[in-house]
Amino acid sequence: MTVHNFYIFDRNGSCLHYSEWNRKKQAGISKEEEFKLMYGMLFSIRSFISKMSPLDMKDGFLAFQTSRYKLHYYETPTGIKLVMNTDLGVPNCRDTLQQIYSTLYVEYIVRNPLCVLGESLQSDLFNSKLDSFIRALPFFSVRAA
Amino acid sequence: MAIFSVYVVNKAGGLIYQYDNYVPRAEVEKTFSFPLDLVLKIYDEKLVVSFGQRDGIRVLSINGVDVNGKYTAEGKEILEYLKDPANYPVSIRFGRPRLTSNEKLMLASMFHSLFAIGSQLSPEVGSSGIEMLETDVFKLHCFQTLTGIKFIVLADPRQSGIDALLRKIYEIYSDFALKNPFYSLEMPIRCELFDQNLKSALEIAEKAGAFGPGS
């Protein structure tokens, strides 16, 4: 099991943060283009699902998986979107993503007066905390599989 | 546990078959006095709730008479009708909007591109497109054949045995659509035997997988 990469988007679609750990394939386009494509896909999935759904939804979109990876999604009511790609063996990561939002994003970005909200995150403290948080996850290690 | 619907999409993203197996009827009727305690708006030629209680549910009927898009049965605009205090109290029935066949075509081609983007953005080499998409009220399962046809099944999140069902639908497709001399490839499937066999496969799958483990 492993974590491939992690994205944070704001409500306007700009990518606030990106980091990767065990990514074997790059998308073959620039990072800027990749963020736009990723956000566009998530946006379309949300509208697709709200139309497709036979019942009213509470949480909406949670995750999708292909033959090789699983994408976990968490959105706050303010529109911050956290996206994490892992391999297929990882169970529902909603709590983990929520924890990243509440213990890392809110603590080190929202509470930092020097971080301008809505712009790409520059805080080294946040980056190192996030990195150590992800590395400490029980499903991070490749060998744990 | 239930299987909600089945979609078959050809390799160009066109919808060639759609079947609604089970549509939960969650409708509510309520009598209102003037002024309304919710905000209605016109969205896509339909009247929906834009604020108050639940968003996006559609106005289905007024005083027991079904509405016609954004007009009442008599042809008046509903928003104008509801502005007039003389028409109150009024009883309004709400429900989730049913998909029109055009919307279904659009959603099918939308999924076709989402499927492709899902494989392009993969962090691992050799990934397929989206095979399973999960929400809190349903799961969408997709099986793409080597020839590019996609079979899509919407089911309850707790329903199991969907992989077997998708392969069964593929088998039914090859047996009753492809072997039908009147069926032209990539075109909508209008074969009676295909319909019948699909329905019985869905029934069997619903019974067999009713107590599958939730994940």
Tab-separated table of C-alpha atoms in Angstrom:
chain	number	residue	atom	x	y	z
A	1	MET	CA	0.000	0.000	0.000
A	2	THR	CA	1.170	3.484	-0.663
A	3	VAL	CA	0.226	7.118	-1.133
A	4	HIS	CA	1.018	8.521	-4.561
A	5	ASN	CA	0.254	12.219	-4.441
A	6	PHE	CA	-1.881	14.858	-2.814
A	7	TYR	CA	-3.623	18.004	-4.076
A	8	ILE	CA	-5.413	20.901	-2.361
A	9	PHE	CA	-7.707	23.064	-4.470
A	10	ASP	CA	-9.617	26.130	-3.397
A	11	ARG	CA	-13.186	26.948	-4.345
A	12	ASN	CA	-12.101	28.826	-7.467
A	13	GLY	CA	-10.144	25.919	-8.880
A	14	SER	CA	-6.606	27.113	-8.221
A	15	CYS	CA	-4.254	24.508	-6.891
A	16	LEU	CA	-3.043	25.615	-3.452
A	17	HIS	CA	-0.713	22.744	-2.786
A	18	TYR	CA	0.698	19.716	-4.521
A	19	SER	CA	3.085	17.088	-3.251
A	20	GLU	CA	3.988	13.619	-4.393
A	21	TRP	CA	5.643	10.597	-2.808
A	22	ASN	CA	5.549	7.455	-4.899
A	23	ARG	CA	4.445	8.601	-8.291
A	24	LYS	CA	5.645	6.357	-11.099
A	25	LYS	CA	3.968	8.043	-14.057
A	26	GLN	CA	3.732	11.742	-14.859
A	27	ALA	CA	0.751	12.976	-16.828
A	28	GLY	CA	2.945	14.139	-19.736
A	29	ILE	CA	1.738	17.734	-19.468
A	30	SER	CA	2.957	20.672	-17.405
A	31	LYS	CA	1.928	20.793	-13.743
A	32	GLU	CA	-0.265	23.835	-14.399
A	33	GLU	CA	-2.171	21.944	-17.078
A	34	GLU	CA	-2.417	18.885	-14.878
A	35	PHE	CA	-3.991	20.886	-12.027
A	36	LYS	CA	-6.533	22.348	-14.420
A	37	LEU	CA	-7.337	18.931	-15.816
A	38	MET	CA	-7.669	17.447	-12.334
A	39	TYR	CA	-9.920	20.247	-11.138
A	40	GLY	CA	-12.003	20.037	-14.289
A	41	MET	CA	-12.444	16.324	-13.807
A	42	LEU	CA	-13.508	16.746	-10.169
A	43	PHE	CA	-15.896	19.539	-11.079
A	44	SER	CA	-17.492	17.444	-13.808
A	45	ILE	CA	-17.715	14.405	-11.559
A	46	ARG	CA	-19.574	16.477	-8.991
A	47	SER	CA	-22.112	17.721	-11.498
A	48	PHE	CA	-22.350	14.283	-13.139
A	49	ILE	CA	-23.068	12.631	-9.807
A	50	SER	CA	-25.624	15.164	-8.666
A	51	LYS	CA	-27.603	14.511	-11.865
A	52	MET	CA	-27.113	10.737	-11.887
A	53	SER	CA	-28.011	10.162	-8.265
A	54	PRO	CA	-31.415	8.519	-7.737
A	55	LEU	CA	-31.618	9.968	-4.205
A	56	ASP	CA	-30.552	13.133	-2.412
A	57	MET	CA	-26.949	13.002	-1.295
A	58	LYS	CA	-25.287	14.213	1.894
A	59	ASP	CA	-21.557	13.807	1.328
A	60	GLY	CA	-21.681	13.412	-2.442
A	61	PHE	CA	-18.581	12.197	-4.224
A	62	LEU	CA	-16.254	10.127	-2.003
A	63	ALA	CA	-13.790	8.233	-4.168
A	64	PHE	CA	-13.191	6.518	-7.458
A	65	GLN	CA	-10.871	3.743	-8.473
A	66	THR	CA	-9.338	2.454	-11.674
A	67	SER	CA	-7.423	-0.766	-12.171
A	68	ARG	CA	-4.256	0.763	-10.627
A	69	TYR	CA	-5.095	3.540	-8.180
A	70	LYS	CA	-7.790	5.032	-5.998
A	71	LEU	CA	-8.615	8.725	-5.704
A	72	HIS	CA	-10.017	9.943	-2.383
A	73	TYR	CA	-11.895	13.196	-2.241
A	74	TYR	CA	-13.005	15.437	0.595
A	75	GLU	CA	-14.610	18.831	0.286
A	76	THR	CA	-15.288	21.301	3.075
A	77	PRO	CA	-18.394	23.512	3.086
A	78	THR	CA	-16.121	26.452	2.198
A	79	GLY	CA	-15.106	24.719	-1.014
A	80	ILE	CA	-11.565	23.607	-0.106
A	81	LYS	CA	-11.004	20.297	-1.896
A	82	LEU	CA	-8.499	17.714	-0.716
A	83	VAL	CA	-7.561	14.957	-3.118
A	84	MET	CA	-5.295	12.020	-2.374
A	85	ASN	CA	-4.290	9.240	-4.735
A	86	THR	CA	-3.396	5.928	-3.156
A	87	ASP	CA	-3.228	2.361	-4.324
A	88	LEU	CA	-6.270	0.089	-4.350
A	89	GLY	CA	-5.821	-1.557	-0.961
A	90	VAL	CA	-6.433	1.613	1.022
A	91	PRO	CA	-9.854	1.810	2.671
A	92	ASN	CA	-11.969	4.969	2.871
A	93	CYS	CA	-9.689	7.932	3.695
A	94	ARG	CA	-12.325	10.510	4.482
A	95	ASP	CA	-11.251	10.806	8.116
A	96	THR	CA	-7.600	11.163	7.143
A	97	LEU	CA	-8.393	13.953	4.700
A	98	GLN	CA	-10.574	15.678	7.243
A	99	GLN	CA	-7.731	15.427	9.738
A	100	ILE	CA	-5.316	17.003	7.257
A	101	TYR	CA	-7.749	19.852	6.811
A	102	SER	CA	-8.439	20.447	10.497
A	103	THR	CA	-5.034	19.779	12.054
A	104	LEU	CA	-2.730	20.983	9.263
A	105	TYR	CA	-4.500	23.366	6.880
A	106	VAL	CA	-6.426	25.271	9.538
A	107	GLU	CA	-3.547	25.264	12.049
A	108	TYR	CA	-0.669	26.249	9.792
A	109	ILE	CA	-2.326	28.137	6.925
A	110	VAL	CA	-5.528	29.748	8.140
A	111	ARG	CA	-3.939	30.733	11.455
A	112	ASN	CA	-0.828	32.107	9.814
A	113	PRO	CA	-1.375	35.811	9.076
A	114	LEU	CA	1.369	35.758	6.439
A	115	CYS	CA	-0.402	33.148	4.313
A	116	VAL	CA	-2.691	34.823	1.817
A	117	LEU	CA	-5.777	32.665	1.381
A	118	GLY	CA	-6.524	31.699	-2.180
A	119	GLU	CA	-2.890	31.685	-3.272
A	120	SER	CA	-0.506	28.796	-3.614
A	121	LEU	CA	0.721	27.772	-0.155
A	122	GLN	CA	4.317	28.833	0.541
A	123	SER	CA	4.611	27.811	4.185
A	124	ASP	CA	7.590	25.496	4.806
A	125	LEU	CA	6.151	24.546	8.176
A	126	PHE	CA	2.939	23.318	6.533
A	127	ASN	CA	4.888	21.388	3.912
A	128	SER	CA	7.051	19.605	6.452
A	129	LYS	CA	4.121	18.850	8.773
A	130	LEU	CA	2.093	17.474	5.874
A	131	ASP	CA	5.021	15.374	4.694
A	132	SER	CA	5.579	13.847	8.119
A	133	PHE	CA	1.812	13.322	8.599
A	134	ILE	CA	1.505	11.416	5.309
A	135	ARG	CA	4.676	9.408	5.944
A	136	ALA	CA	3.266	8.363	9.322
A	137	LEU	CA	0.026	7.019	7.838
A	138	PRO	CA	-0.364	3.269	8.399
A	139	PHE	CA	-0.822	2.638	4.669
A	140	PHE	CA	2.058	4.826	3.497
A	141	SER	CA	4.836	2.270	3.386
A	142	VAL	CA	5.204	0.294	0.155
A	143	ARG	CA	6.344	-2.731	2.116
A	144	ALA	CA	3.208	-2.843	4.271
A	145	ALA	CA	1.262	-4.343	1.366
B	1	MET	CA	-30.259	-3.184	-1.715
B	2	ALA	CA	-30.980	-2.416	-5.288
B	3	ILE	CA	-29.622	-1.926	-8.744
B	4	PHE	CA	-30.768	1.464	-9.978
B	5	SER	CA	-29.944	1.578	-13.667
B	6	VAL	CA	-27.859	0.255	-16.531
B	7	TYR	CA	-26.163	2.256	-19.287
B	8	VAL	CA	-24.342	0.956	-22.361
B	9	VAL	CA	-21.997	3.433	-24.045
B	10	ASN	CA	-20.313	2.793	-27.392
B	11	LYS	CA	-16.659	3.525	-28.054
B	12	ALA	CA	-17.421	7.024	-29.311
B	13	GLY	CA	-19.225	7.972	-26.114
B	14	GLY	CA	-22.732	7.606	-27.502
B	15	LEU	CA	-25.438	6.109	-25.323
B	16	ILE	CA	-26.779	3.012	-27.055
B	17	TYR	CA	-28.878	1.532	-24.275
B	18	GLN	CA	-30.348	2.715	-21.009
B	19	TYR	CA	-32.625	0.982	-18.563
B	20	ASP	CA	-33.960	2.271	-15.247
B	21	ASN	CA	-34.476	-0.741	-13.051
B	22	TYR	CA	-35.577	0.938	-9.871
B	23	VAL	CA	-36.231	4.605	-9.246
B	24	PRO	CA	-36.843	5.429	-5.597
B	25	ARG	CA	-39.831	7.712	-5.371
B	26	ALA	CA	-38.923	10.252	-2.759
B	27	GLU	CA	-41.637	12.850	-3.123
B	28	VAL	CA	-43.115	15.224	-0.641
B	29	GLU	CA	-46.251	17.359	-0.755
B	30	LYS	CA	-46.706	20.393	1.459
B	31	THR	CA	-49.215	23.215	1.770
B	32	PHE	CA	-47.766	26.727	1.895
B	33	SER	CA	-49.162	30.070	2.925
B	34	PHE	CA	-48.029	33.425	1.549
B	35	PRO	CA	-45.131	34.204	1.319
B	36	LEU	CA	-43.245	30.990	0.478
B	37	ASP	CA	-40.526	30.042	2.959
B	38	LEU	CA	-38.251	28.780	0.195
B	39	VAL	CA	-36.697	30.285	-2.908
B	40	LEU	CA	-37.512	28.787	-6.295
B	41	LYS	CA	-35.626	29.412	-9.496
B	42	ILE	CA	-35.812	28.287	-13.094
B	43	TYR	CA	-33.021	25.923	-14.016
B	44	ASP	CA	-32.883	24.232	-17.389
B	45	GLU	CA	-36.569	24.989	-18.158
B	46	LYS	CA	-37.642	23.439	-14.868
B	47	LEU	CA	-38.584	24.977	-11.569
B	48	VAL	CA	-36.254	23.856	-8.767
B	49	VAL	CA	-35.642	24.830	-5.155
B	50	SER	CA	-32.559	27.047	-5.055
B	51	PHE	CA	-32.542	27.788	-1.329
B	52	GLY	CA	-34.372	26.392	1.678
B	53	GLN	CA	-34.542	22.796	2.920
B	54	ARG	CA	-33.019	20.770	0.109
B	55	ASP	CA	-31.526	22.257	-3.012
B	56	GLY	CA	-32.125	21.021	-6.521
B	57	ILE	CA	-35.404	19.193	-5.972
B	58	ARG	CA	-37.980	19.968	-8.564
B	59	VAL	CA	-41.535	21.251	-8.373
B	60	LEU	CA	-43.674	18.394	-9.715
B	61	SER	CA	-47.216	19.565	-9.175
B	62	ILE	CA	-49.262	22.418	-7.796
B	63	ASN	CA	-52.606	21.810	-6.060
B	64	GLY	CA	-52.463	18.216	-7.248
B	65	VAL	CA	-52.105	19.094	-10.949
B	66	ASP	CA	-48.809	18.157	-12.621
B	67	VAL	CA	-46.767	21.066	-13.919
B	68	ASN	CA	-45.412	21.355	-17.428
B	69	GLY	CA	-41.797	22.502	-17.109
B	70	LYS	CA	-41.901	26.044	-15.757
B	71	TYR	CA	-45.602	26.478	-16.592
B	72	THR	CA	-48.705	25.342	-14.745
B	73	ALA	CA	-51.109	22.972	-16.458
B	74	GLU	CA	-53.119	26.008	-17.622
B	75	GLY	CA	-50.023	27.511	-19.263
B	76	LYS	CA	-49.277	30.247	-16.740
B	77	GLU	CA	-45.738	30.821	-15.451
B	78	ILE	CA	-45.467	29.185	-12.034
B	79	LEU	CA	-43.239	31.913	-10.594
B	80	GLU	CA	-45.871	34.545	-11.519
B	81	TYR	CA	-48.625	32.339	-10.131
B	82	LEU	CA	-46.818	31.989	-6.806
B	83	LYS	CA	-46.262	35.761	-6.507
B	84	ASP	CA	-49.992	36.378	-6.238
B	85	PRO	CA	-51.244	36.130	-2.606
B	86	ALA	CA	-54.755	35.396	-3.932
B	87	ASN	CA	-53.596	31.924	-5.007
B	88	TYR	CA	-52.697	30.874	-1.451
B	89	PRO	CA	-52.820	28.533	0.394
B	90	VAL	CA	-51.169	26.417	-2.268
B	91	SER	CA	-50.096	22.821	-2.090
B	92	ILE	CA	-46.841	21.961	-3.895
B	93	ARG	CA	-45.376	18.528	-4.518
B	94	PHE	CA	-41.584	18.209	-4.820
B	95	GLY	CA	-39.312	15.429	-6.011
B	96	ARG	CA	-35.965	14.808	-7.658
B	97	PRO	CA	-36.067	15.696	-11.344
B	98	ARG	CA	-36.275	12.692	-13.642
B	99	LEU	CA	-33.614	12.564	-16.321
B	100	THR	CA	-34.786	13.235	-19.862
B	101	SER	CA	-33.364	11.110	-22.665
B	102	ASN	CA	-31.251	14.055	-23.829
B	103	GLU	CA	-29.765	14.423	-20.363
B	104	LYS	CA	-28.975	10.730	-20.307
B	105	LEU	CA	-27.128	11.043	-23.621
B	106	MET	CA	-25.197	13.988	-22.239
B	107	LEU	CA	-24.303	12.192	-18.999
B	108	ALA	CA	-23.117	9.150	-20.943
B	109	SER	CA	-20.712	11.180	-23.040
B	110	MET	CA	-19.628	13.084	-19.944
B	111	PHE	CA	-18.677	9.823	-18.289
B	112	HIS	CA	-16.841	8.782	-21.436
B	113	SER	CA	-14.451	11.730	-21.072
B	114	LEU	CA	-14.170	11.422	-17.281
B	115	PHE	CA	-13.148	7.814	-17.840
B	116	ALA	CA	-10.355	8.904	-20.185
B	117	ILE	CA	-9.115	11.690	-17.878
B	118	GLY	CA	-9.079	9.266	-14.953
B	119	SER	CA	-6.621	7.099	-16.805
B	120	GLN	CA	-4.512	10.052	-17.993
B	121	LEU	CA	-4.060	11.486	-14.490
B	122	SER	CA	-3.006	8.137	-13.081
B	123	PRO	CA	0.117	8.149	-10.903
B	124	GLU	CA	0.747	4.509	-11.847
B	125	VAL	CA	1.589	3.183	-15.295
B	126	GLY	CA	-0.914	1.131	-17.256
B	127	SER	CA	-4.042	2.282	-15.494
B	128	SER	CA	-7.514	1.767	-16.917
B	129	GLY	CA	-10.194	4.422	-16.697
B	130	ILE	CA	-12.661	4.768	-13.824
B	131	GLU	CA	-13.913	1.333	-12.792
B	132	MET	CA	-15.823	2.277	-9.699
B	133	LEU	CA	-17.086	5.624	-8.512
B	134	GLU	CA	-18.378	5.912	-4.997
B	135	THR	CA	-20.808	8.318	-3.345
B	136	ASP	CA	-22.779	8.029	-0.138
B	137	VAL	CA	-26.021	6.907	-1.817
B	138	PHE	CA	-24.869	4.895	-4.829
B	139	LYS	CA	-21.878	3.295	-6.490
B	140	LEU	CA	-21.248	3.429	-10.211
B	141	HIS	CA	-19.482	0.411	-11.666
B	142	CYS	CA	-18.056	0.466	-15.159
B	143	PHE	CA	-16.690	-2.361	-17.257
B	144	GLN	CA	-14.987	-1.584	-20.548
B	145	THR	CA	-14.635	-4.396	-23.049
B	146	LEU	CA	-11.577	-4.811	-25.284
B	147	THR	CA	-13.609	-3.361	-28.142
B	148	GLY	CA	-14.298	-0.181	-26.190
B	149	ILE	CA	-17.951	-0.687	-25.249
B	150	LYS	CA	-18.654	0.444	-21.685
B	151	PHE	CA	-21.272	-1.215	-19.489
B	152	ILE	CA	-22.227	0.996	-16.566
B	153	VAL	CA	-24.305	-0.122	-13.594
B	154	LEU	CA	-25.569	2.180	-10.858
B	155	ALA	CA	-26.275	0.304	-7.658
B	156	ASP	CA	-26.725	0.650	-3.948
B	157	PRO	CA	-23.323	0.950	-2.167
B	158	ARG	CA	-23.990	-2.285	-0.262
B	159	GLN	CA	-24.941	-4.315	-3.328
B	160	SER	CA	-22.364	-7.003	-4.087
B	161	GLY	CA	-21.770	-9.193	-7.119
B	162	ILE	CA	-21.708	-6.294	-9.569
B	163	ASP	CA	-18.552	-7.514	-11.332
B	164	ALA	CA	-20.277	-10.768	-12.207
B	165	LEU	CA	-23.360	-8.845	-13.327
B	166	LEU	CA	-21.289	-6.624	-15.661
B	167	ARG	CA	-19.751	-9.681	-17.307
B	168	LYS	CA	-23.195	-11.244	-17.568
B	169	ILE	CA	-24.502	-8.119	-19.308
B	170	TYR	CA	-21.553	-8.314	-21.715
B	171	GLU	CA	-22.499	-11.918	-22.441
B	172	ILE	CA	-26.124	-10.950	-23.013
B	173	TYR	CA	-24.974	-8.145	-25.296
B	174	SER	CA	-22.856	-10.497	-27.375
B	175	ASP	CA	-25.577	-13.129	-27.518
B	176	PHE	CA	-28.659	-11.071	-28.176
B	177	ALA	CA	-27.531	-7.758	-29.655
B	178	LEU	CA	-24.478	-8.711	-31.702
B	179	LYS	CA	-25.979	-11.911	-33.061
B	180	ASN	CA	-29.178	-10.145	-34.041
B	181	PRO	CA	-29.017	-9.676	-37.833
B	182	PHE	CA	-31.125	-6.521	-37.584
B	183	TYR	CA	-28.766	-4.825	-35.153
B	184	SER	CA	-26.257	-2.414	-36.652
B	185	LEU	CA	-23.080	-1.887	-34.680
B	186	GLU	CA	-22.665	1.276	-32.567
B	187	MET	CA	-26.361	2.062	-32.923
B	188	PRO	CA	-28.988	2.081	-30.159
B	189	ILE	CA	-29.935	-1.445	-29.072
B	190	ARG	CA	-33.570	-2.229	-29.789
B	191	CYS	CA	-33.694	-5.980	-29.349
B	192	GLU	CA	-36.471	-7.593	-27.388
B	193	LEU	CA	-34.438	-10.598	-26.304
B	194	PHE	CA	-31.684	-8.329	-25.014
B	195	ASP	CA	-34.237	-6.470	-22.890
B	196	GLN	CA	-35.762	-9.642	-21.480
B	197	ASN	CA	-32.463	-11.281	-20.616
B	198	LEU	CA	-31.059	-8.120	-19.096
B	199	LYS	CA	-34.084	-7.762	-16.845
B	200	SER	CA	-33.851	-11.329	-15.599
B	201	ALA	CA	-30.086	-10.959	-15.016
B	202	LEU	CA	-30.760	-7.865	-12.906
B	203	GLU	CA	-33.380	-9.698	-10.864
B	204	ILE	CA	-31.021	-12.573	-10.184
B	205	ALA	CA	-28.182	-10.213	-9.248
B	206	GLU	CA	-30.387	-8.247	-6.870
B	207	LYS	CA	-31.461	-11.385	-5.059
B	208	ALA	CA	-28.023	-12.968	-4.976
B	209	GLY	CA	-26.086	-9.962	-3.781
B	210	ALA	CA	-28.552	-8.501	-1.349
B	211	PHE	CA	-26.469	-9.079	1.757
B	212	GLY	CA	-23.057	-8.210	0.437
B	213	PRO	CA	-20.524	-6.596	2.746
B	214	GLY	CA	-20.580	-2.821	2.732
B	215	SER	CA	-17.313	-1.107	1.879
